[in-house]
Amino acid sequence: MTRDPTDSRISAEDIRRRKGDVPIVCLTAYTYPIARLLDPHVDLLLVGDSVAMVLHGHATTLGASLEMMIAHGQAVMRGSAKACVVVDMPAGSYEASPARAVAAAKRIVEETGCQAVKLEGGVDMASRIAAIVAEGIPVMGHIGLQPQSVEKDGGYKIKGRTQDNIAALLSDAEAVERAGAFSVVIEGTVEAVAAKLTRHVSIPTIGIGASGDCDGQILVVDDMVGMTVDRVPKFIKEYADLRGVIADAAARYAAEVRSRTFPGPDHVFTTASAKDNT
């Protein structure tokens, strides 16, 4: 994939070249305003299937549909001008066959204009990654803890605690790389193992609950800014407390409405007001 020199947007190939370089900054985004705010500061925006939980209230990411991912991908693309935008392929859209995976990936890219797609799985999904890449669509892999497999795994279980599991993770990383992925997310994996995986493959690794030695890091933006209203995972660092800010704003608004101090003179229209003409 050759980058157009007139295009200022970061491409998947640009991300691939960042292996071992300055860490790659990634965050999730699901909406136009958040994409606008994050875009100047990040290298990559992931329209994650976590949107099913974060914005739609589902218990797991399995609530995400292809239509949901496309709609949010379109919103993020409207708000982004610089970052490489990657859209998650939701559960059920790619596992059945390579042909099914290609069809879903093409639809996502054609309808959103995003730069790449992401799917979960290693050895078991390598043929799907290879088929999508063969069609000219960049793919980000995802190994370690895989949220789409949470029901099969019996919960959110940290990976890399046994020798057999470490060997399986190494095989998954190798399979994703051989299949042609431009990068791979490593989630919920013992720190030393994630660091070993990063050294083991030639494509960038993006950590979440993994290792500071990964080539980049990603967080769910709502977790990062303190918007998560349920349990906050251990690996999250909250850089703001928007829960408190929003709750306080709502409480003050409610008090002013009930006391009839809002709306005040500055927030209503009169025929004499210059604000009426703006």
XYZ file of C-alpha atoms in Angstrom:
278
model
C 0.000 0.000 0.000
C 1.666 3.234 -1.160
C 0.823 6.444 0.621
C -0.265 9.386 -1.521
C 2.251 12.167 -0.748
C -0.586 14.712 -0.871
C -2.545 12.805 1.784
C -1.838 13.962 5.334
C -3.649 11.020 6.919
C -1.562 8.329 8.600
C -1.830 5.035 6.720
C -1.646 1.439 7.875
C 1.750 1.209 6.195
C 2.926 4.230 8.194
C 1.913 2.364 11.358
C 3.734 -0.774 10.227
C 6.953 1.228 9.788
C 6.769 2.431 13.388
C 7.957 -0.926 14.747
C 10.530 -0.223 17.484
C 10.234 3.547 16.950
C 8.380 6.234 18.927
C 5.444 4.487 20.647
C 2.198 4.493 18.660
C -0.637 6.375 20.388
C -4.057 4.760 19.928
C -7.508 5.375 21.409
C -10.985 4.189 20.608
C -13.533 6.596 19.154
C -17.175 6.027 18.296
C -18.593 9.505 17.592
C -17.900 12.593 15.491
C -17.138 15.014 18.370
C -14.800 12.596 20.152
C -12.967 11.899 16.890
C -12.563 15.649 16.377
C -11.079 16.051 19.862
C -8.751 13.034 19.730
C -7.546 13.251 16.131
C -4.765 15.841 16.653
C -3.225 13.825 19.477
C -3.230 10.211 18.300
C -1.745 8.104 15.535
C -4.611 5.638 15.314
C -8.321 5.723 16.152
C -10.025 2.374 16.636
C -13.769 2.187 16.148
C -13.930 -0.719 18.554
C -16.731 -3.207 19.005
C -16.521 -2.064 22.638
C -19.050 0.512 21.392
C -21.704 -2.130 22.054
C -20.905 -1.929 25.765
C -19.794 1.696 26.099
C -22.559 3.434 24.142
C -25.283 0.818 23.687
C -25.307 -0.827 27.123
C -24.672 -4.426 26.086
C -23.000 -6.717 28.617
C -20.302 -7.800 26.124
C -18.961 -6.790 22.720
C -21.092 -9.545 21.171
C -23.896 -7.010 20.918
C -22.091 -5.197 18.101
C -23.435 -5.667 14.568
C -21.903 -4.895 11.200
C -24.411 -2.079 10.734
C -23.498 -0.628 14.137
C -19.786 -0.674 13.343
C -20.327 0.960 9.946
C -22.496 3.727 11.401
C -19.940 4.584 14.071
C -17.099 4.232 11.564
C -18.760 6.791 9.326
C -19.126 9.213 12.246
C -15.477 8.851 13.249
C -14.259 9.328 9.680
C -16.254 12.574 9.472
C -14.485 13.822 12.574
C -10.965 12.630 11.729
C -8.479 14.130 9.297
C -5.079 12.805 10.421
C -5.303 9.527 12.334
C -5.318 6.070 10.811
C -8.894 4.903 11.393
C -9.432 1.175 11.993
C -12.888 -0.381 12.334
C -13.493 -3.582 14.279
C -15.118 -6.482 12.499
C -17.861 -7.629 14.887
C -18.391 -11.193 16.021
C -20.191 -13.237 13.385
C -19.019 -11.171 10.447
C -15.835 -13.052 9.532
C -15.438 -16.397 11.304
C -17.526 -18.571 8.964
C -15.161 -18.461 5.976
C -12.496 -16.354 4.241
C -15.088 -15.315 1.649
C -17.463 -14.126 4.384
C -14.615 -12.196 6.003
C -13.669 -10.500 2.727
C -17.263 -9.499 2.015
C -17.667 -7.922 5.464
C -14.302 -6.150 5.310
C -15.080 -4.725 1.865
C -18.414 -3.435 3.064
C -16.828 -1.730 6.085
C -14.123 -0.026 4.022
C -16.418 0.956 1.155
C -19.128 2.395 3.422
C -16.865 4.186 5.916
C -13.689 5.050 4.003
C -11.579 3.775 6.917
C -7.935 2.807 6.460
C -8.105 -0.732 7.899
C -10.177 -3.317 9.729
C -9.414 -5.327 12.865
C -10.397 -8.864 13.753
C -9.737 -11.169 16.686
C -7.896 -14.481 16.508
C -4.518 -15.966 15.724
C -3.853 -19.346 14.135
C -7.598 -19.992 13.799
C -8.251 -16.758 11.897
C -5.036 -16.449 9.868
C -6.778 -17.537 6.661
C -9.344 -14.755 7.109
C -6.613 -12.150 7.619
C -4.716 -13.383 4.560
C -7.846 -13.318 2.379
C -8.705 -9.747 3.381
C -5.122 -8.551 2.892
C -5.069 -10.213 -0.548
C -7.952 -7.909 -1.490
C -5.840 -4.861 -0.617
C -7.452 -4.134 2.747
C -5.021 -3.690 5.668
C -5.797 -5.771 8.755
C -4.915 -5.249 12.403
C -4.815 -8.486 14.375
C -5.871 -9.075 17.985
C -4.528 -11.827 20.229
C -4.368 -12.583 23.938
C -7.618 -11.890 25.753
C -10.258 -11.724 23.018
C -13.512 -10.077 24.163
C -15.510 -11.736 21.373
C -14.565 -15.113 22.878
C -15.520 -14.211 26.446
C -18.457 -16.630 26.562
C -16.372 -19.485 25.136
C -13.536 -18.720 27.568
C -15.845 -18.488 30.554
C -15.043 -14.850 31.322
C -12.289 -12.284 30.939
C -9.200 -14.358 31.725
C -5.648 -13.005 31.608
C -3.466 -14.881 29.118
C 0.133 -16.047 29.383
C 0.014 -17.712 32.799
C 0.976 -21.231 31.642
C 3.676 -22.546 29.339
C 1.083 -24.043 27.010
C -0.726 -20.730 26.767
C 2.531 -18.841 26.148
C 3.376 -21.234 23.312
C -0.115 -20.725 21.853
C 0.292 -16.940 22.033
C 3.619 -17.142 20.193
C 1.967 -19.278 17.504
C -0.887 -16.781 17.236
C 1.495 -13.827 16.892
C 3.479 -15.624 14.191
C 0.302 -16.609 12.328
C -1.065 -13.053 12.336
C 2.272 -11.725 11.081
C 2.577 -14.354 8.327
C -0.989 -13.667 7.215
C -0.013 -10.081 6.451
C -1.444 -8.027 9.318
C 0.178 -4.594 9.621
C 0.001 -4.652 13.435
C -1.478 -6.680 16.279
C -3.251 -5.782 19.501
C -2.138 -7.769 22.543
C -4.814 -7.625 25.244
C -4.976 -8.894 28.811
C -1.643 -10.707 28.728
C 1.035 -11.152 31.411
C 3.538 -8.296 31.079
C 6.660 -10.381 30.436
C 4.861 -12.489 27.846
C 3.543 -9.428 25.989
C 7.075 -8.016 25.952
C 8.364 -11.318 24.553
C 5.713 -11.303 21.826
C 6.723 -7.756 20.896
C 10.336 -8.834 20.441
C 9.258 -11.956 18.566
C 7.354 -10.361 15.676
C 8.386 -7.749 13.115
C 5.028 -5.921 13.087
C 4.057 -3.363 15.745
C 2.275 -4.615 18.838
C -0.372 -2.448 20.483
C -0.844 -3.189 24.154
C -3.911 -2.970 26.362
C -3.426 -4.559 29.731
C -0.167 -5.930 28.351
C 3.313 -4.337 28.502
C 5.003 -0.964 28.338
C 7.429 -2.638 25.932
C 4.732 -2.927 23.262
C 5.214 -0.698 20.227
C 2.096 1.269 21.126
C -0.765 1.481 23.586
C -4.531 1.703 23.290
C -7.314 2.421 25.765
C -11.068 2.765 25.486
C -11.543 6.521 25.492
C -14.426 6.414 27.972
C -12.206 4.524 30.425
C -9.340 6.954 29.862
C -11.401 10.072 30.628
C -13.270 8.602 33.593
C -16.620 8.111 31.886
C -16.997 4.400 32.643
C -20.005 3.949 34.911
C -19.469 0.280 35.708
C -16.339 -1.571 36.855
C -13.073 -0.016 35.680
C -10.457 -2.645 34.686
C -7.155 -2.772 36.587
C -5.097 -1.777 33.543
C -6.920 1.548 33.107
C -5.400 4.859 34.106
C -8.034 7.583 34.313
C -6.629 10.868 33.020
C -9.797 12.794 33.893
C -12.949 12.405 35.994
C -15.759 13.171 33.584
C -18.165 11.097 35.683
C -17.867 13.707 38.407
C -17.928 16.651 36.010
C -21.082 15.444 34.251
C -22.883 14.487 37.457
C -22.088 17.906 38.959
C -23.242 19.733 35.820
C -26.494 17.739 35.744
C -27.131 18.457 39.432
C -26.566 22.208 38.992
C -28.758 22.280 35.875
C -31.545 20.417 37.676
C -31.368 22.812 40.635
C -31.560 25.876 38.369
C -34.492 24.499 36.365
C -36.424 23.678 39.538
C -35.698 27.109 41.019
C -36.563 28.809 37.699
C -33.156 30.508 37.514
C -32.527 28.814 34.170
C -33.180 29.969 31.544
C -32.133 33.489 32.496
C -32.102 36.700 30.458
C -28.956 35.636 28.550
C -30.556 32.389 27.358
C -33.860 33.568 25.866
C -34.656 35.523 22.708
C -36.178 38.987 22.674
C -36.894 41.233 19.715
C -34.338 43.735 20.968
C -31.532 41.236 21.510
C -28.555 41.235 19.171
C -28.225 37.530 19.911
C -31.455 36.930 17.982
C -29.642 37.852 14.771
C -26.692 35.460 15.250
